[in-house]
PDB file of C-alpha atoms in Angstrom:
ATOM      1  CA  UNK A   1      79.052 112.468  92.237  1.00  0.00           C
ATOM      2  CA  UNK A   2      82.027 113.663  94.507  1.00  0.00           C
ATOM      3  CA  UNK A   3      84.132 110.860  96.856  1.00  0.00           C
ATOM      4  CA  UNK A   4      84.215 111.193 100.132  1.00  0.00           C
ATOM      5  CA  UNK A   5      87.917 111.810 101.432  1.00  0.00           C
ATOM      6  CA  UNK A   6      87.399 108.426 103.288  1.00  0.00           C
ATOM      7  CA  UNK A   7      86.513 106.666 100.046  1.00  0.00           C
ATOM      8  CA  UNK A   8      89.440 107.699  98.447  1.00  0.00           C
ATOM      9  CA  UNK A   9      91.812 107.183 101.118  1.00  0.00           C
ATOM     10  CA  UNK A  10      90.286 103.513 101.227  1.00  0.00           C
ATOM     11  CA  UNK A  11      90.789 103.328  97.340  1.00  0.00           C
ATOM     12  CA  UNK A  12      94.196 104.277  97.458  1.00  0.00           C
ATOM     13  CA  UNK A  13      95.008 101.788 100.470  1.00  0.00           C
ATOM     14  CA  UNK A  14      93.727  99.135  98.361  1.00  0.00           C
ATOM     15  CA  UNK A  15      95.561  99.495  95.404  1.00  0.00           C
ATOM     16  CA  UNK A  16      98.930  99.745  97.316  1.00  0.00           C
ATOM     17  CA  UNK A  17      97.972  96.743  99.001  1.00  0.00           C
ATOM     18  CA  UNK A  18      97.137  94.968  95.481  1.00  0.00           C
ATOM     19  CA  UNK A  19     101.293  96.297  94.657  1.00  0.00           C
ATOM     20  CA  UNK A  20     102.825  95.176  97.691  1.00  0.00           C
ATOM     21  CA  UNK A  21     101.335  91.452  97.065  1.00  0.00           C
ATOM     22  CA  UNK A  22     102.458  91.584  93.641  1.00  0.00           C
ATOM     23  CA  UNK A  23     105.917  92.191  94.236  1.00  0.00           C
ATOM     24  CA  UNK A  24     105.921  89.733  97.164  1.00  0.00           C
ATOM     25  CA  UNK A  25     104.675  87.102  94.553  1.00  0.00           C
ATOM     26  CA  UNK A  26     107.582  87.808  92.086  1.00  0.00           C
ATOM     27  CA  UNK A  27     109.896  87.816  95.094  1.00  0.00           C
ATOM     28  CA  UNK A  28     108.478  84.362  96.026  1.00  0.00           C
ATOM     29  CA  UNK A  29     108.711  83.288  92.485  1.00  0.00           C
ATOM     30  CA  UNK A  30     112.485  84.763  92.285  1.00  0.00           C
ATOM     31  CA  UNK A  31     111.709  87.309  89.846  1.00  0.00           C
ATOM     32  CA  UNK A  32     113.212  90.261  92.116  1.00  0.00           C
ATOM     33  CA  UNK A  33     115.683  90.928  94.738  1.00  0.00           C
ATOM     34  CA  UNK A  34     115.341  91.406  98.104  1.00  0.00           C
ATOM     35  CA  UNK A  35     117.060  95.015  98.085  1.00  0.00           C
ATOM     36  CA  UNK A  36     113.998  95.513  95.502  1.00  0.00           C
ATOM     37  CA  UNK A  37     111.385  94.623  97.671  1.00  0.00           C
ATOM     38  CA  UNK A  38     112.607  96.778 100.112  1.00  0.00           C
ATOM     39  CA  UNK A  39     112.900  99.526  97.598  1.00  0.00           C
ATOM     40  CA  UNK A  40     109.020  99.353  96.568  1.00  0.00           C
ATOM     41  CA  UNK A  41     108.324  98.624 100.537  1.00  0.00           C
ATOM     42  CA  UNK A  42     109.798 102.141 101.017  1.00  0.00           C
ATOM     43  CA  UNK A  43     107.977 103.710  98.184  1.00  0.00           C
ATOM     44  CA  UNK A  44     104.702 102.061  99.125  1.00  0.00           C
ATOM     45  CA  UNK A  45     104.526 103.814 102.730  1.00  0.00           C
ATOM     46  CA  UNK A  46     105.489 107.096 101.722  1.00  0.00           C
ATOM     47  CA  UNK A  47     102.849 107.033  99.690  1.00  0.00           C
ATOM     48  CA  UNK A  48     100.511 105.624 102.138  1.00  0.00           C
ATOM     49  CA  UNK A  49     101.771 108.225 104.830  1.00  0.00           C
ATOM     50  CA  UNK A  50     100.621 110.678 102.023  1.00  0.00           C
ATOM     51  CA  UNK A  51      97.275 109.203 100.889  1.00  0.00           C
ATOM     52  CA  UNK A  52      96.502 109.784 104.739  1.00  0.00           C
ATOM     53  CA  UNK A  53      97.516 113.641 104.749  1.00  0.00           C
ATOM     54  CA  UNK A  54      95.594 113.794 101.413  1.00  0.00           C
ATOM     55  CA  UNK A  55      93.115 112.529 103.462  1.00  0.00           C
ATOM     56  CA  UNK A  56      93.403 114.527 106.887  1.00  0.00           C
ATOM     57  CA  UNK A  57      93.261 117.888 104.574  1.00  0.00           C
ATOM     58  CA  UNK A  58      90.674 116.622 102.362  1.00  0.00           C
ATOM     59  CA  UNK A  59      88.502 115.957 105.628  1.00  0.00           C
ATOM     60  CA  UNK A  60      89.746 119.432 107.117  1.00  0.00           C
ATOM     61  CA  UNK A  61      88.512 121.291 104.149  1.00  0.00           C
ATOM     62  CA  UNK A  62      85.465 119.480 104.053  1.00  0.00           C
ATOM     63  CA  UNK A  63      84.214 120.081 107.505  1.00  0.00           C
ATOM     64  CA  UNK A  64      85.536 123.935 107.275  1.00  0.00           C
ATOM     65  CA  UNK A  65      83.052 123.941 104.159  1.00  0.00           C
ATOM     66  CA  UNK A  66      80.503 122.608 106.150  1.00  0.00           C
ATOM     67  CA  UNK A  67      79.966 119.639 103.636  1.00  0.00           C
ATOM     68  CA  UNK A  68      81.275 117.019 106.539  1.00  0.00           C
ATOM     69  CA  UNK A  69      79.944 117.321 110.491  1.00  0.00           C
ATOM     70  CA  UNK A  70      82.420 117.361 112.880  1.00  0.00           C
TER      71      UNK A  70
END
């Protein structure tokens, strides 16, 4: 059965969540640097910034399909 572009988007969210408290746990526990934490801060929104245009075209197609109302 196909995800919805929603699901996936909410999915994705969640897992890069799930990172970003990782590495603030081995920053808390002094297992990384700062300048590290920043680094995978970085990382994680551009990929969250492209989870959601995943998700705007995803939607976009859908709905030009007809498989999602407007």
């Amino acid at each position: 059965m196909p995800t919805s572009p929603l699901n996936d988007l909410q999915k994705s969210l969640t897992r890069l969540d799930y990172t970003r408290d990782r590495m603030e746990n081995l920053y808390q526990a002094d297992r990384i640097a700062l300048r590290d934490l920043h680094s995978v801060y970085e990382a994680l929104f551009i990929r969250a910034v492209t989870s959601f245009e995943t998700f705007l075209q995803d939607q976009f197609v859908a709905i030009m399909r007809g498989k999602a109302p407007y």
